[in-house]
Amino acid sequence: MTISDDSFLDPDDWDAFRKRAHDMLDHAIDKMASARDGRVWTPVAEALKAQFKAPLPDDGTPAEQVDEAILALLPYGPGNTHPRFFGWVHGSGTPSGILADMAAAAMNVNAGGRDHIALHVERQLADWIRGLFGFPPEASGLTVSGTSMATIIAMKTARDAALDFRSREAGIDGAQLVAYTSSQAHSCVARAFDMLGLGSDALRIIPSDETFHFATAALDDAIEEDRAAGRQPFALIGTAGTVNTGAIDPLNELADIAARHGLWFHVDAAFGASGMLSDALRGKLRGIERAQSVAFDFHKWMHVNYDAGYVLVRDEALQRRAFSNRPDYLQHNEKGLAAGFPWPVDYGPELSRSFRALKVWAHLMEHGPARIGAAVARNCEQVRYLAGRIDDAAELERLAPVETSICCFRYRPHDVVAEEVLDRLNQAIVVDLQESGVAAPSTTRLNGKLAIRVNITNHRTRFEDIDCLVSSILEAGARIRNIAE
Ligand SMILES: *Cc1c(COP(=O)(O)O)cnc(C)c1O
């Protein structure tokens, strides 16, 4: 049997490839350069969806056709590069992120270990992160996909440390580990408990106070009760920037309580961590430097292009003991390509890893913490401005205090009082805004009430975008309630 030359996957004609690559780059730049134009979100047309039903062509497809298919996707993302994307907590990305990803793809490194330059980039990134958070130089860290993964790694380290690392072989073996967080914690915390074999019931949910912060008053008693019942309290999880309202839990107080009871203090700072770059927020995060671990994202309020998050662990040895295991084929050596210890694989579950750290490193290097922090501060100001506009509008009612990037409120004409009617009306307003392409807020529930939830973690947003949002909500509200009547 002869195997034809075209079983090599490189192009025959590099000049043609270069032209093709430059075209794609031009389109990518156009996409970013026009980020403020047009609709925020565009639903995917049925005809386009149908194209994704075809089977895999056995003999491949001409490159121009593949590129055309890729380019056809560009208008149909969630819309978070647009200045009026206000839903959930998404970052808005930067054009430079395209470049770092190109370089990383060209190197095609596996950053799980071995002796090559990617590990040095990641080590420098770790130095910068430790510095930003006031962590000791011995602390360890790992670039991961996002806060969900960072939380799993942090909680696995805490779990194993609590069980003296016997759990790595024996599992939790009947240990009744329990931990505490507030009702405003992100669902990824409970999911981590589920995945780690602790079960989400082991995560005690303490009701938050009326401003949606961790209500610490009941915590001492809850911990004592569990202990008296023979359970083993091991962790306390605070949130810096809750997903519903953006509240920052009283971190110093939580750190005190954790210290008093010998608990691992973990902070979910997915987007709130970006406040460390801004004088406007840094003070509110005081106490984060006392955490045993912090999980946060670069892809949210720091605007690194998806995906990139980080887990920072105070005690390097504990994180390594929770993850390191080197079979024969992964032994490190004093010299050669297998030199250098520890490797990223010693700090997390992934062996093969992309060079995700490069785009983070390049982003921090180019823009610097001061400029990224200024964008964070501007967003905070914009959210306060929005809150002011809401407080001034007779038909709008604010449902939570504003602390960081989030404002929750609802449309409430004075003559509509039934809660179910208000819930339906506000849900309809949000869908109307999303479908009209004008803006994309999302919703949540606060004290049972459906809230329009506006999150501004967007370096492209201008104050006029806030005005446009408010007038669109008032217009949609009046229109939709008239239809309903
Ligand atoms: C977004 C978010 C998470 C989850 O982070 P991912 O990067 O999406 O995995 C966890 N906690 C909070 C507070 C968040 O906002």
Coordinates of C-alpha atoms and ligand atoms in Angstrom, one line a residue:
M1 CA 0.0 0.0 0.0
T2 CA 1.3 3.4 -0.8
I3 CA 0.4 6.4 1.3
S4 CA 0.0 9.5 -0.7
D5 CA 2.0 12.7 0.0
D6 CA -1.1 14.6 1.0
S7 CA -1.3 12.6 4.2
F8 CA 1.0 15.4 5.5
L9 CA -1.2 18.1 7.0
D10 CA 0.9 21.1 6.3
P11 CA 0.1 23.3 3.2
D12 CA 1.8 22.6 -0.1
D13 CA 1.8 26.3 -0.9
W14 CA 3.0 28.4 2.0
D15 CA 2.4 31.7 0.2
A16 CA -1.2 30.7 -0.4
F17 CA -1.5 29.8 3.3
R18 CA 0.0 33.1 4.3
K19 CA -2.6 34.9 2.2
R20 CA -5.4 32.8 3.7
A21 CA -4.2 33.5 7.2
H22 CA -3.9 37.2 6.6
D23 CA -7.5 37.3 5.3
M24 CA -8.7 35.5 8.4
L25 CA -6.8 37.9 10.6
D26 CA -8.3 40.9 8.8
H27 CA -11.8 39.5 9.5
A28 CA -10.9 38.9 13.1
I29 CA -9.7 42.5 13.4
D30 CA -12.8 43.8 11.7
K31 CA -14.9 41.9 14.2
M32 CA -13.2 43.6 17.1
A33 CA -13.0 47.0 15.4
S34 CA -16.8 47.0 14.8
A35 CA -17.6 45.7 18.3
R36 CA -19.7 48.8 19.1
D37 CA -21.8 48.6 15.9
G38 CA -25.0 46.8 15.2
R39 CA -26.9 44.4 17.4
V40 CA -25.8 43.0 20.7
W41 CA -27.1 39.5 20.3
T42 CA -28.4 38.0 17.1
P43 CA -30.3 34.7 17.3
V44 CA -28.9 32.0 15.0
A45 CA -31.0 31.7 11.9
E46 CA -32.6 28.3 11.2
A47 CA -30.8 28.0 7.9
L48 CA -27.4 28.5 9.6
K49 CA -28.3 26.0 12.3
A50 CA -29.2 23.5 9.6
Q51 CA -25.7 23.6 8.2
F52 CA -24.5 22.0 11.4
K53 CA -26.4 18.8 10.8
A54 CA -24.3 17.5 7.9
P55 CA -22.1 14.5 8.5
L56 CA -18.3 14.7 8.6
P57 CA -17.0 14.7 5.0
D58 CA -14.6 11.7 4.7
D59 CA -12.3 13.4 2.2
G60 CA -12.1 16.8 3.9
T61 CA -13.2 20.1 2.5
P62 CA -11.3 22.8 0.5
A63 CA -9.7 25.3 2.9
E64 CA -11.5 28.3 1.4
Q65 CA -14.8 26.6 2.1
V66 CA -13.9 25.9 5.8
D67 CA -12.7 29.5 6.2
E68 CA -16.0 30.7 4.7
A69 CA -17.9 28.6 7.2
I70 CA -15.9 30.0 10.1
L71 CA -16.4 33.6 8.9
A72 CA -20.2 32.9 8.8
L73 CA -20.1 32.3 12.5
L74 CA -18.6 35.6 13.6
P75 CA -21.9 37.6 14.0
Y76 CA -23.5 35.0 16.2
G77 CA -21.7 34.9 19.5
P78 CA -23.5 35.8 22.8
G79 CA -22.7 39.5 22.1
N80 CA -20.3 40.1 25.0
T81 CA -17.8 42.1 22.8
H82 CA -20.6 44.7 22.4
P83 CA -20.7 47.7 24.9
R84 CA -24.4 47.0 25.7
F85 CA -23.9 43.4 26.7
F86 CA -25.0 43.5 30.4
G87 CA -26.0 39.9 31.1
W88 CA -24.5 37.5 33.7
V89 CA -20.8 38.3 34.2
H90 CA -18.9 38.3 30.9
G91 CA -15.7 40.0 29.9
S92 CA -15.5 42.0 26.7
G93 CA -12.1 40.8 25.4
T94 CA -9.4 42.7 23.5
P95 CA -8.0 42.7 19.9
S96 CA -4.5 41.9 21.3
G97 CA -5.9 38.6 22.7
I98 CA -6.1 37.5 19.1
L99 CA -2.4 37.9 18.7
A100 CA -1.3 36.0 21.8
D101 CA -3.6 33.1 20.8
M102 CA -2.0 33.0 17.4
A103 CA 1.5 32.8 18.9
A104 CA 0.4 30.2 21.4
A105 CA -1.2 28.1 18.6
A106 CA 2.0 28.4 16.5
M107 CA 4.1 27.1 19.4
N108 CA 1.5 24.4 20.1
V109 CA 3.1 23.7 23.4
N110 CA 1.8 21.3 26.1
A111 CA 2.2 23.4 29.2
G112 CA 1.6 20.5 31.6
G113 CA 5.3 20.1 32.3
R114 CA 8.8 19.6 31.0
D115 CA 11.5 22.1 30.5
H116 CA 10.5 24.8 28.1
I117 CA 9.7 28.5 28.0
A118 CA 5.9 28.3 28.6
L119 CA 6.6 27.3 32.2
H120 CA 8.8 30.3 32.8
V121 CA 6.0 32.6 31.5
E122 CA 3.6 30.9 33.8
R123 CA 6.0 31.2 36.8
Q124 CA 6.3 35.0 36.1
L125 CA 2.6 35.3 35.9
A126 CA 2.4 33.5 39.3
D127 CA 4.8 36.1 40.7
W128 CA 2.7 39.0 39.5
I129 CA -0.5 37.4 40.8
R130 CA 1.0 36.8 44.3
G131 CA 2.1 40.4 44.3
L132 CA -1.3 41.7 43.3
F133 CA -3.1 39.7 46.1
G134 CA -0.5 40.3 48.8
F135 CA 0.2 36.5 49.0
P136 CA 3.6 35.2 50.2
P137 CA 6.3 34.3 47.6
E138 CA 5.9 30.6 48.5
A139 CA 2.2 30.5 47.5
S140 CA 1.4 28.4 44.4
G141 CA -0.9 29.1 41.5
L142 CA -2.2 27.6 38.3
T143 CA -3.8 29.1 35.2
V144 CA -7.0 27.2 34.5
S145 CA -10.1 27.5 32.4
G146 CA -12.1 29.5 34.9
T147 CA -13.3 29.9 38.4
S148 CA -15.3 26.7 38.3
M149 CA -12.1 24.6 37.8
A150 CA -10.2 26.8 40.2
T151 CA -12.8 26.1 42.9
I152 CA -12.5 22.4 42.4
I153 CA -8.7 22.5 42.7
A154 CA -8.9 24.7 45.8
M155 CA -11.6 22.6 47.5
K156 CA -9.7 19.3 46.6
T157 CA -6.6 20.8 48.3
A158 CA -8.7 21.8 51.4
R159 CA -10.4 18.4 51.5
D160 CA -7.2 16.4 51.3
A161 CA -5.4 18.7 53.8
A162 CA -8.3 18.1 56.2
L163 CA -8.0 14.3 55.9
D164 CA -4.2 14.3 56.1
F165 CA -4.1 13.3 52.4
R166 CA -5.3 9.8 53.1
S167 CA -8.3 10.7 51.0
R168 CA -6.1 10.5 47.9
E169 CA -6.0 6.7 48.2
A170 CA -8.9 5.9 50.6
G171 CA -11.4 8.4 49.4
I172 CA -13.3 10.3 52.1
D173 CA -13.9 7.0 53.9
G174 CA -16.9 8.0 55.9
A175 CA -15.4 11.3 57.0
Q176 CA -18.2 13.8 57.7
L177 CA -16.6 16.9 56.3
V178 CA -18.7 20.0 56.2
A179 CA -18.2 23.6 55.1
Y180 CA -20.0 26.9 55.2
T181 CA -20.9 29.5 52.6
S182 CA -23.7 32.0 52.1
S183 CA -26.9 31.7 50.1
Q184 CA -25.4 34.1 47.6
A185 CA -22.5 31.8 46.7
H186 CA -22.1 30.7 43.1
S187 CA -23.3 27.3 42.1
C188 CA -19.8 26.2 41.2
V189 CA -19.0 25.8 44.9
A190 CA -21.8 23.2 45.5
R191 CA -20.7 21.5 42.2
A192 CA -17.2 21.2 43.5
F193 CA -18.5 19.5 46.6
D194 CA -20.5 17.2 44.5
M195 CA -17.5 16.3 42.3
L196 CA -15.2 15.8 45.2
G197 CA -17.4 13.1 46.7
L198 CA -18.3 15.3 49.7
G199 CA -21.8 15.9 48.3
S200 CA -23.4 19.3 48.1
D201 CA -25.3 18.7 51.3
A202 CA -21.9 19.0 53.1
L203 CA -22.0 22.6 52.1
R204 CA -24.0 24.4 54.7
I205 CA -25.8 27.4 53.2
I206 CA -26.1 30.3 55.7
P207 CA -28.8 32.8 54.7
S208 CA -27.4 36.1 53.6
D209 CA -28.3 39.4 55.3
E210 CA -30.7 41.9 53.8
T211 CA -27.9 43.5 51.8
F212 CA -27.0 40.1 50.4
H213 CA -23.7 39.7 52.3
F214 CA -22.6 36.7 54.3
A215 CA -24.5 36.9 57.7
T216 CA -21.7 35.9 60.0
A217 CA -23.7 36.1 63.3
A218 CA -25.0 32.5 63.1
L219 CA -21.7 31.0 61.9
D220 CA -20.0 30.2 65.2
D221 CA -23.1 28.3 66.4
A222 CA -23.5 26.4 63.2
I223 CA -19.9 25.3 63.3
E224 CA -20.1 24.3 67.0
E225 CA -23.3 22.3 66.3
D226 CA -21.8 20.4 63.5
R227 CA -18.8 19.6 65.7
A228 CA -20.9 18.5 68.6
A229 CA -22.8 16.2 66.2
G230 CA -19.5 14.5 65.3
R231 CA -19.0 16.2 61.9
Q232 CA -15.8 17.7 60.8
P233 CA -16.0 21.4 59.7
F234 CA -13.1 22.1 57.4
A235 CA -13.8 25.1 55.2
L236 CA -15.4 28.5 55.0
I237 CA -16.1 30.0 51.6
G238 CA -16.6 33.7 51.1
T239 CA -17.5 35.5 47.9
A240 CA -15.9 38.8 46.7
G241 CA -18.5 39.9 44.2
T242 CA -21.6 37.7 44.4
V243 CA -23.2 36.7 41.2
N244 CA -26.7 38.1 42.1
T245 CA -25.8 41.6 43.3
G246 CA -22.1 42.0 43.3
A247 CA -21.8 42.1 47.1
I248 CA -18.4 41.6 48.7
D249 CA -18.6 39.5 51.8
P250 CA -16.9 40.7 55.0
L251 CA -13.6 39.0 54.2
N252 CA -11.7 40.0 57.3
E253 CA -14.5 38.8 59.6
L254 CA -14.7 35.5 57.7
A255 CA -10.9 35.1 58.0
D256 CA -11.2 35.7 61.7
I257 CA -13.9 33.0 62.1
A258 CA -12.0 30.6 59.9
A259 CA -8.9 31.1 62.0
R260 CA -10.8 30.7 65.3
H261 CA -12.2 27.3 64.2
G262 CA -9.2 26.1 62.2
L263 CA -11.1 26.2 58.8
W264 CA -9.7 26.6 55.3
F265 CA -10.7 30.1 54.2
H266 CA -11.5 30.1 50.5
V267 CA -12.6 33.2 48.5
D268 CA -14.5 33.0 45.3
A269 CA -13.4 36.3 43.7
A270 CA -14.4 35.3 40.1
F271 CA -14.9 38.9 39.0
G272 CA -14.4 40.8 42.3
A273 CA -10.7 40.0 42.2
S274 CA -10.3 42.6 39.5
G275 CA -11.0 45.1 42.2
M276 CA -7.4 44.6 43.4
L277 CA -6.4 46.6 40.4
S278 CA -8.5 49.6 41.3
D279 CA -8.2 52.1 44.2
A280 CA -12.0 52.3 44.1
L281 CA -12.4 48.7 45.2
R282 CA -9.2 47.4 46.7
G283 CA -10.2 48.6 50.2
K284 CA -13.4 46.6 50.1
L285 CA -11.4 43.4 49.4
R286 CA -9.3 43.7 52.6
G287 CA -9.0 40.3 54.1
I288 CA -8.5 38.4 50.8
E289 CA -4.8 38.3 51.5
R290 CA -5.6 36.1 54.5
A291 CA -7.3 33.4 52.5
Q292 CA -5.9 29.9 52.1
S293 CA -7.0 30.0 48.5
V294 CA -8.6 32.3 46.0
A295 CA -10.3 31.4 42.7
F296 CA -10.8 34.1 40.1
D297 CA -11.1 34.8 36.4
F298 CA -9.0 36.8 34.0
H299 CA -11.8 36.5 31.3
K300 CA -14.4 38.5 33.2
W301 CA -13.5 41.9 34.6
M302 CA -9.9 41.8 33.4
H303 CA -11.0 41.2 29.8
V304 CA -8.6 38.5 28.8
N305 CA -10.2 36.7 25.9
Y306 CA -11.9 33.4 26.9
D307 CA -11.0 31.3 28.7
A308 CA -8.7 32.0 31.6
G309 CA -9.0 31.8 35.3
Y310 CA -6.6 31.2 38.2
V311 CA -6.3 29.4 41.5
L312 CA -4.0 30.8 44.1
V313 CA -3.1 28.6 47.1
R314 CA -1.3 30.0 50.1
D315 CA 0.5 26.8 51.0
E316 CA 2.3 25.4 48.0
A317 CA 3.1 22.1 49.6
L318 CA -0.6 21.4 50.3
Q319 CA -1.6 22.0 46.7
R320 CA 1.2 19.8 45.4
R321 CA 0.4 17.0 47.9
A322 CA -3.2 17.1 46.7
F323 CA -2.3 16.7 43.0
S324 CA 1.2 15.4 42.4
N325 CA 1.6 11.8 41.3
R326 CA 4.3 10.9 38.9
P327 CA 4.1 7.5 37.2
D328 CA 7.3 6.2 35.5
Y329 CA 6.6 7.8 32.2
L330 CA 6.3 11.3 33.8
Q331 CA 9.4 11.2 36.1
H332 CA 11.4 14.4 36.1
N333 CA 15.1 14.4 35.5
E334 CA 18.0 16.6 36.6
K335 CA 18.8 17.5 33.0
G336 CA 17.2 17.4 29.5
L337 CA 13.6 18.1 28.5
A338 CA 12.2 16.3 31.5
A339 CA 14.0 18.7 33.9
G340 CA 12.4 21.2 36.2
F341 CA 10.3 20.5 39.2
P342 CA 7.5 21.0 40.0
W343 CA 5.4 21.2 36.9
P344 CA 1.9 22.5 36.4
V345 CA 0.6 18.9 36.4
D346 CA 1.7 18.8 40.0
Y347 CA -0.9 21.4 40.9
G348 CA -4.0 20.4 39.1
P349 CA -5.9 17.6 37.4
E350 CA -4.8 18.4 33.8
L351 CA -1.7 16.9 32.2
S352 CA -2.1 18.3 28.7
R353 CA -2.7 22.1 29.0
S354 CA -2.7 24.9 26.5
F355 CA -0.4 27.9 26.8
R356 CA -3.3 29.8 28.1
A357 CA -1.0 31.7 30.4
L358 CA 0.6 33.5 27.4
K359 CA -2.5 35.6 26.6
V360 CA -2.9 36.5 30.3
W361 CA 0.8 37.4 30.6
A362 CA 0.7 39.5 27.4
H363 CA -2.6 41.2 28.4
L364 CA -1.2 42.3 31.8
M365 CA 2.1 43.3 30.2
E366 CA 0.5 45.5 27.5
H367 CA -2.3 47.2 29.4
G368 CA -0.9 47.1 32.9
P369 CA -2.9 46.8 36.1
A370 CA -3.4 50.6 36.3
R371 CA -5.3 50.8 33.0
I372 CA -7.3 47.7 33.6
G373 CA -8.1 49.0 37.1
A374 CA -9.2 52.3 35.6
A375 CA -11.7 50.4 33.4
V376 CA -13.0 48.6 36.5
A377 CA -13.4 51.9 38.3
R378 CA -15.3 53.4 35.3
N379 CA -17.7 50.5 35.3
C380 CA -18.3 51.0 39.0
E381 CA -19.1 54.6 38.3
Q382 CA -21.4 53.6 35.4
V383 CA -23.3 51.2 37.7
R384 CA -23.8 54.0 40.3
Y385 CA -25.0 56.3 37.5
L386 CA -27.5 53.6 36.4
A387 CA -28.7 53.2 40.0
G388 CA -29.2 57.0 40.1
R389 CA -31.2 56.9 36.9
I390 CA -33.4 54.1 38.3
D391 CA -33.9 55.9 41.6
D392 CA -35.0 59.0 39.6
A393 CA -37.5 57.1 37.4
A394 CA -41.0 56.7 38.9
E395 CA -41.6 53.4 37.1
L396 CA -38.3 51.8 38.1
E397 CA -37.6 50.2 41.5
R398 CA -34.2 49.2 42.7
L399 CA -34.0 45.8 44.4
A400 CA -30.5 45.7 45.8
P401 CA -27.7 48.0 46.9
V402 CA -24.9 48.7 44.3
E403 CA -21.5 47.7 45.4
T404 CA -19.4 46.6 42.4
S405 CA -20.5 45.9 38.8
I406 CA -24.2 44.9 39.3
C407 CA -27.5 46.7 39.6
C408 CA -30.7 44.8 40.2
F409 CA -34.1 46.6 39.7
R410 CA -37.5 46.1 38.0
Y411 CA -40.0 48.0 36.0
R412 CA -43.0 48.7 38.3
P413 CA -45.7 51.1 37.2
H414 CA -47.5 52.3 40.3
D415 CA -50.8 50.7 39.3
V416 CA -49.4 47.1 38.9
V417 CA -49.2 45.4 42.3
A418 CA -49.5 41.7 41.7
E419 CA -46.1 40.1 42.1
E420 CA -46.7 37.4 39.4
V421 CA -47.7 40.1 36.9
L422 CA -44.6 42.1 37.7
D423 CA -42.4 39.0 37.3
R424 CA -43.9 38.2 33.9
L425 CA -43.6 41.8 32.8
N426 CA -40.0 42.2 33.7
Q427 CA -39.1 38.8 32.2
A428 CA -40.7 40.0 29.0
I429 CA -38.8 43.3 29.0
V430 CA -35.5 41.5 29.3
V431 CA -36.3 39.1 26.4
D432 CA -37.6 42.0 24.3
L433 CA -34.3 43.9 24.8
Q434 CA -32.3 40.9 24.0
E435 CA -34.3 40.0 20.9
S436 CA -34.4 43.6 19.6
G437 CA -30.6 43.6 19.7
V438 CA -30.5 46.9 21.6
A439 CA -29.1 45.6 24.9
A440 CA -28.6 42.3 26.7
P441 CA -29.3 42.4 30.5
S442 CA -30.2 39.1 32.2
T443 CA -32.5 38.3 35.2
T444 CA -32.3 36.9 38.7
R445 CA -34.6 36.6 41.7
L446 CA -34.1 38.6 44.9
N447 CA -36.4 37.9 47.8
G448 CA -38.7 36.0 45.4
K449 CA -38.9 39.0 43.0
L450 CA -37.8 38.7 39.4
A451 CA -35.1 41.4 38.9
I452 CA -33.7 42.9 35.7
R453 CA -30.0 42.3 36.4
V454 CA -27.5 44.6 34.8
N455 CA -23.8 43.8 35.1
I456 CA -21.2 46.1 33.6
T457 CA -17.9 44.4 33.3
N458 CA -17.2 45.9 29.9
H459 CA -14.4 48.2 29.0
R460 CA -16.3 49.4 25.9
T461 CA -19.4 50.6 27.7
R462 CA -20.0 54.4 27.7
F463 CA -22.4 56.4 29.8
E464 CA -24.6 57.0 26.7
D465 CA -25.0 53.2 26.6
I466 CA -26.5 53.3 30.1
D467 CA -28.9 56.1 29.0
C468 CA -29.9 54.0 26.0
L469 CA -30.6 51.0 28.3
V470 CA -32.8 53.0 30.6
S471 CA -34.9 54.5 27.8
S472 CA -35.2 51.1 26.1
I473 CA -36.5 49.5 29.3
L474 CA -39.0 52.3 29.9
E475 CA -40.2 52.1 26.3
A476 CA -40.4 48.3 26.3
G477 CA -42.1 48.3 29.7
A478 CA -44.9 50.7 28.6
R479 CA -45.3 48.9 25.3
I480 CA -45.5 45.3 26.7
R481 CA -47.9 46.2 29.6
N482 CA -50.2 47.8 27.0
I483 CA -50.2 44.6 25.0
A484 CA -50.9 42.6 28.2
E485 CA -53.8 44.7 29.2
Ligands
LIG1 C1 -18.6 33.4 36.8 C2 -18.5 33.1 38.3 C3 -18.1 31.8 38.7 C4 -17.8 30.7 37.6 O1 -16.6 31.1 36.9 P1 -16.3 30.4 35.5 O2 -15.1 31.2 35.0 O3 -17.5 30.7 34.6 O4 -16.1 29.0 35.7 C5 -17.9 31.5 40.0 N1 -18.2 32.5 40.9 C6 -18.7 33.7 40.6 C7 -19.0 34.7 41.7 C8 -18.8 34.0 39.3 O5 -19.2 35.3 38.9

